[in-house]
Structures are given as C-alpha cells and as structure tokens.
Coordinates of N, CA and C in Angstrom, one line a residue:
V270 N 13.7 -10.8 -29.0 CA 13.2 -11.0 -27.6 C 11.8 -10.5 -27.6
E271 N 11.0 -11.3 -27.0 CA 9.5 -11.0 -27.0 C 9.2 -10.4 -25.6
N272 N 8.4 -9.3 -25.5 CA 8.0 -8.8 -24.3 C 6.9 -9.6 -23.7
V273 N 6.9 -9.9 -22.4 CA 5.9 -10.7 -21.8 C 5.3 -9.8 -20.7
E274 N 4.0 -9.6 -20.8 CA 3.3 -8.8 -19.9 C 2.5 -9.7 -19.0
F275 N 2.7 -9.5 -17.7 CA 1.9 -10.2 -16.7 C 0.8 -9.3 -16.2
K276 N -0.4 -9.8 -16.3 CA -1.6 -9.1 -15.8 C -2.3 -10.0 -14.9
T277 N -2.6 -9.5 -13.7 CA -3.3 -10.3 -12.7 C -4.8 -10.0 -12.7
N278 N -5.5 -10.8 -12.1 CA -7.0 -10.6 -12.0 C -7.2 -10.2 -10.5
C279 N -6.9 -8.9 -10.2 CA -6.9 -8.4 -8.8 C -7.9 -7.3 -8.7
T280 N -8.7 -7.4 -7.6 CA -9.7 -6.4 -7.3 C -9.4 -5.8 -5.9
I281 N -9.5 -4.5 -5.8 CA -9.3 -3.9 -4.5 C -10.6 -3.1 -4.2
Y282 N -11.2 -3.3 -3.0 CA -12.4 -2.6 -2.6 C -12.5 -2.4 -1.1
P283 N -13.2 -1.4 -0.6 CA -13.7 -0.3 -1.3 C -12.6 0.7 -1.7
T284 N -12.8 1.4 -2.7 CA -11.8 2.4 -3.1 C -11.9 3.7 -2.3
I285 N -13.0 3.9 -1.6 CA -13.2 4.9 -0.6 C -13.4 4.2 0.7
A286 N -12.4 4.2 1.5 CA -12.4 3.3 2.7 C -12.3 4.1 4.0
E287 N -12.9 3.6 5.1 CA -12.7 4.1 6.4 C -11.8 3.3 7.3
D288 N -12.0 1.9 7.2 CA -11.3 1.0 8.1 C -10.4 0.0 7.3
V289 N -11.1 -0.8 6.5 CA -10.4 -1.9 5.9 C -10.5 -1.9 4.4
V290 N -9.5 -2.3 3.7 CA -9.5 -2.5 2.2 C -9.2 -3.9 2.0
F291 N -10.0 -4.5 1.1 CA -10.0 -5.9 0.8 C -9.3 -6.1 -0.6
I292 N -8.5 -7.2 -0.7 CA -7.8 -7.5 -1.9 C -8.3 -8.9 -2.3
E293 N -8.9 -9.0 -3.5 CA -9.3 -10.3 -4.1 C -8.5 -10.6 -5.3
T294 N -7.8 -11.8 -5.3 CA -7.0 -12.2 -6.4 C -6.9 -13.7 -6.3
S295 N -6.6 -14.3 -7.5 CA -6.4 -15.8 -7.5 C -4.8 -16.0 -7.5
E296 N -4.1 -14.9 -7.6 CA -2.6 -15.0 -7.6 C -2.1 -15.0 -6.1
D297 N -0.9 -15.5 -6.0 CA -0.2 -15.4 -4.7 C 0.3 -14.0 -4.4
I298 N -0.1 -13.3 -3.4 CA 0.4 -12.0 -3.0 C 1.7 -12.2 -2.2
K299 N 2.7 -11.5 -2.7 CA 4.0 -11.5 -1.9 C 4.0 -10.4 -0.9
S300 N 3.6 -9.2 -1.2 CA 3.5 -8.1 -0.2 C 2.6 -7.0 -0.7
V301 N 2.2 -6.2 0.2 CA 1.3 -5.1 -0.1 C 1.8 -3.8 0.6
E302 N 1.9 -2.7 -0.1 CA 2.4 -1.5 0.4 C 1.3 -0.4 0.2
V303 N 1.2 0.5 1.1 CA 0.3 1.7 1.0 C 1.3 2.9 1.0
I304 N 1.2 3.7 -0.1 CA 2.1 4.8 -0.3 C 1.2 6.1 -0.3
N305 N 1.6 7.2 0.4 CA 0.9 8.4 0.3 C 1.3 9.2 -0.9
I306 N 0.7 10.4 -1.1 CA 1.0 11.1 -2.3 C 2.3 11.8 -2.3
Q307 N 3.0 11.8 -1.1 CA 4.4 12.4 -1.0 C 5.4 11.3 -1.3
G308 N 4.9 10.0 -1.6 CA 5.8 8.9 -1.8 C 6.3 8.2 -0.6
Q309 N 5.7 8.5 0.5 CA 6.2 7.8 1.8 C 5.4 6.5 2.0
K310 N 6.1 5.4 2.3 CA 5.5 4.2 2.6 C 4.8 4.2 4.0
M311 N 3.5 4.1 4.0 CA 2.7 4.2 5.2 C 2.4 2.9 5.9
I312 N 2.2 1.9 5.0 CA 1.9 0.5 5.5 C 2.7 -0.5 4.6
S313 N 3.3 -1.5 5.2 CA 3.9 -2.5 4.5 C 3.6 -3.9 5.1
E314 N 2.9 -4.7 4.4 CA 2.5 -6.0 4.9 C 3.0 -7.1 4.0
G315 N 3.0 -8.3 4.6 CA 3.4 -9.5 3.8 C 2.2 -10.0 3.0
N316 N 2.0 -11.3 3.0 CA 0.9 -12.0 2.2 C -0.4 -11.8 2.9
V317 N -1.1 -10.7 2.6 CA -2.4 -10.4 3.2 C -3.5 -10.1 2.2
N318 N -4.7 -10.3 2.6 CA -5.8 -10.0 1.7 C -6.7 -8.9 2.3
T319 N -6.3 -8.3 3.4 CA -6.9 -7.1 3.9 C -5.9 -6.2 4.5
I320 N -6.2 -4.9 4.4 CA -5.3 -3.8 4.9 C -6.1 -2.9 5.8
N321 N -5.7 -2.8 7.0 CA -6.3 -1.8 8.0 C -5.8 -0.4 7.7
V322 N -6.6 0.5 7.2 CA -6.2 1.8 6.9 C -6.8 2.8 7.9
S323 N -7.4 2.4 9.0 CA -8.0 3.3 9.9 C -7.1 4.2 10.6
S324 N -5.8 3.9 10.7 CA -4.8 4.8 11.3 C -4.3 5.8 10.4
L325 N -4.6 5.7 9.1 CA -4.0 6.7 8.1 C -4.9 8.0 8.1
P326 N -4.2 9.1 7.9 CA -4.9 10.4 7.8 C -5.8 10.3 6.5
Q327 N -6.8 11.1 6.5 CA -7.7 11.2 5.3 C -6.9 11.7 4.1
G328 N -7.1 11.1 2.9 CA -6.4 11.5 1.8 C -6.3 10.4 0.7
L329 N -5.6 10.6 -0.3 CA -5.4 9.7 -1.4 C -4.1 8.9 -1.2
Y330 N -4.2 7.6 -1.5 CA -3.1 6.7 -1.4 C -3.0 5.7 -2.6
M331 N -1.8 5.2 -2.8 CA -1.6 4.1 -3.8 C -1.4 2.8 -3.0
V332 N -2.1 1.8 -3.4 CA -1.9 0.4 -2.8 C -1.1 -0.3 -3.9
I333 N 0.1 -0.8 -3.5 CA 0.9 -1.5 -4.4 C 0.9 -3.0 -4.0
V334 N 0.4 -3.8 -4.9 CA 0.3 -5.3 -4.6 C 1.4 -6.0 -5.4
N335 N 2.3 -6.6 -4.7 CA 3.4 -7.3 -5.3 C 3.1 -8.8 -5.5
F336 N 3.3 -9.3 -6.7 CA 3.1 -10.7 -7.0 C 4.5 -11.3 -7.3
D337 N 4.6 -12.6 -7.7 CA 5.8 -13.2 -8.1 C 6.5 -12.5 -9.2
N338 N 5.8 -12.2 -10.3 CA 6.5 -11.7 -11.5 C 6.1 -10.2 -11.8
T339 N 5.2 -9.6 -11.0 CA 4.8 -8.3 -11.4 C 4.2 -7.6 -10.1
Q340 N 3.9 -6.3 -10.3 CA 3.2 -5.6 -9.3 C 2.1 -4.7 -9.9
E341 N 1.1 -4.4 -9.2 CA 0.0 -3.6 -9.7 C -0.3 -2.5 -8.6
A342 N -0.7 -1.3 -9.1 CA -1.0 -0.2 -8.3 C -2.5 0.2 -8.4
Y343 N -3.0 0.5 -7.3 CA -4.5 0.9 -7.2 C -4.6 2.2 -6.4
K344 N -5.5 3.1 -6.7 CA -5.8 4.3 -5.9 C -6.9 4.0 -5.0
I345 N -6.7 4.5 -3.7 CA -7.8 4.4 -2.7 C -7.8 5.8 -2.1
Y346 N -9.0 6.1 -1.5 CA -9.1 7.3 -0.8 C -9.5 6.9 0.7
R347 N -8.7 7.4 1.6 CA -9.1 7.2 3.0 C -10.0 8.3 3.5
K348 N -11.2 7.9 3.8 CA -12.3 8.8 4.2 C -12.2 9.2 5.6

C-alpha cells in the first residue's frame, strides 16, 4: 500500500491580524476553524475565504483549513 500525501497550495495572510484573515487557495474549502492555544474552538465557518478575528482576544491561534481529502494548519497572531 502506497502512502498518498495531499498538499494544497494554500496561503493565509496576514499572519499578524487585527480584523480579517484571508485564505487564498485553488482548492475547495470545506470548513475553517480557529483554535486557541488551550485547544478551544473559537470560530467555525463553512466554505469561506475570509475570517473575521476582530472579536478574538489578543494571542496566538491555529487556523485549520479543511479540504476534501486533507486539512492544513496555520499559525496566526491576533494583534
């Protein structure tokens, strides 16, 4: 059995954000989650290309982008 690795061409910016984080990808996004460093889900959205983080407290977060066959995690800092 051969391992198949799915890698998307996804970009998240800005990584230091005040209001909105943008997601650029050619893949179909199924959902997006923002998780704090305690592991709590702070935001959960469907098929979106922007996330409003203005209501989040300042700190470090993981943005989990879920695709059909894989998911990718990105660090952002809410300023």
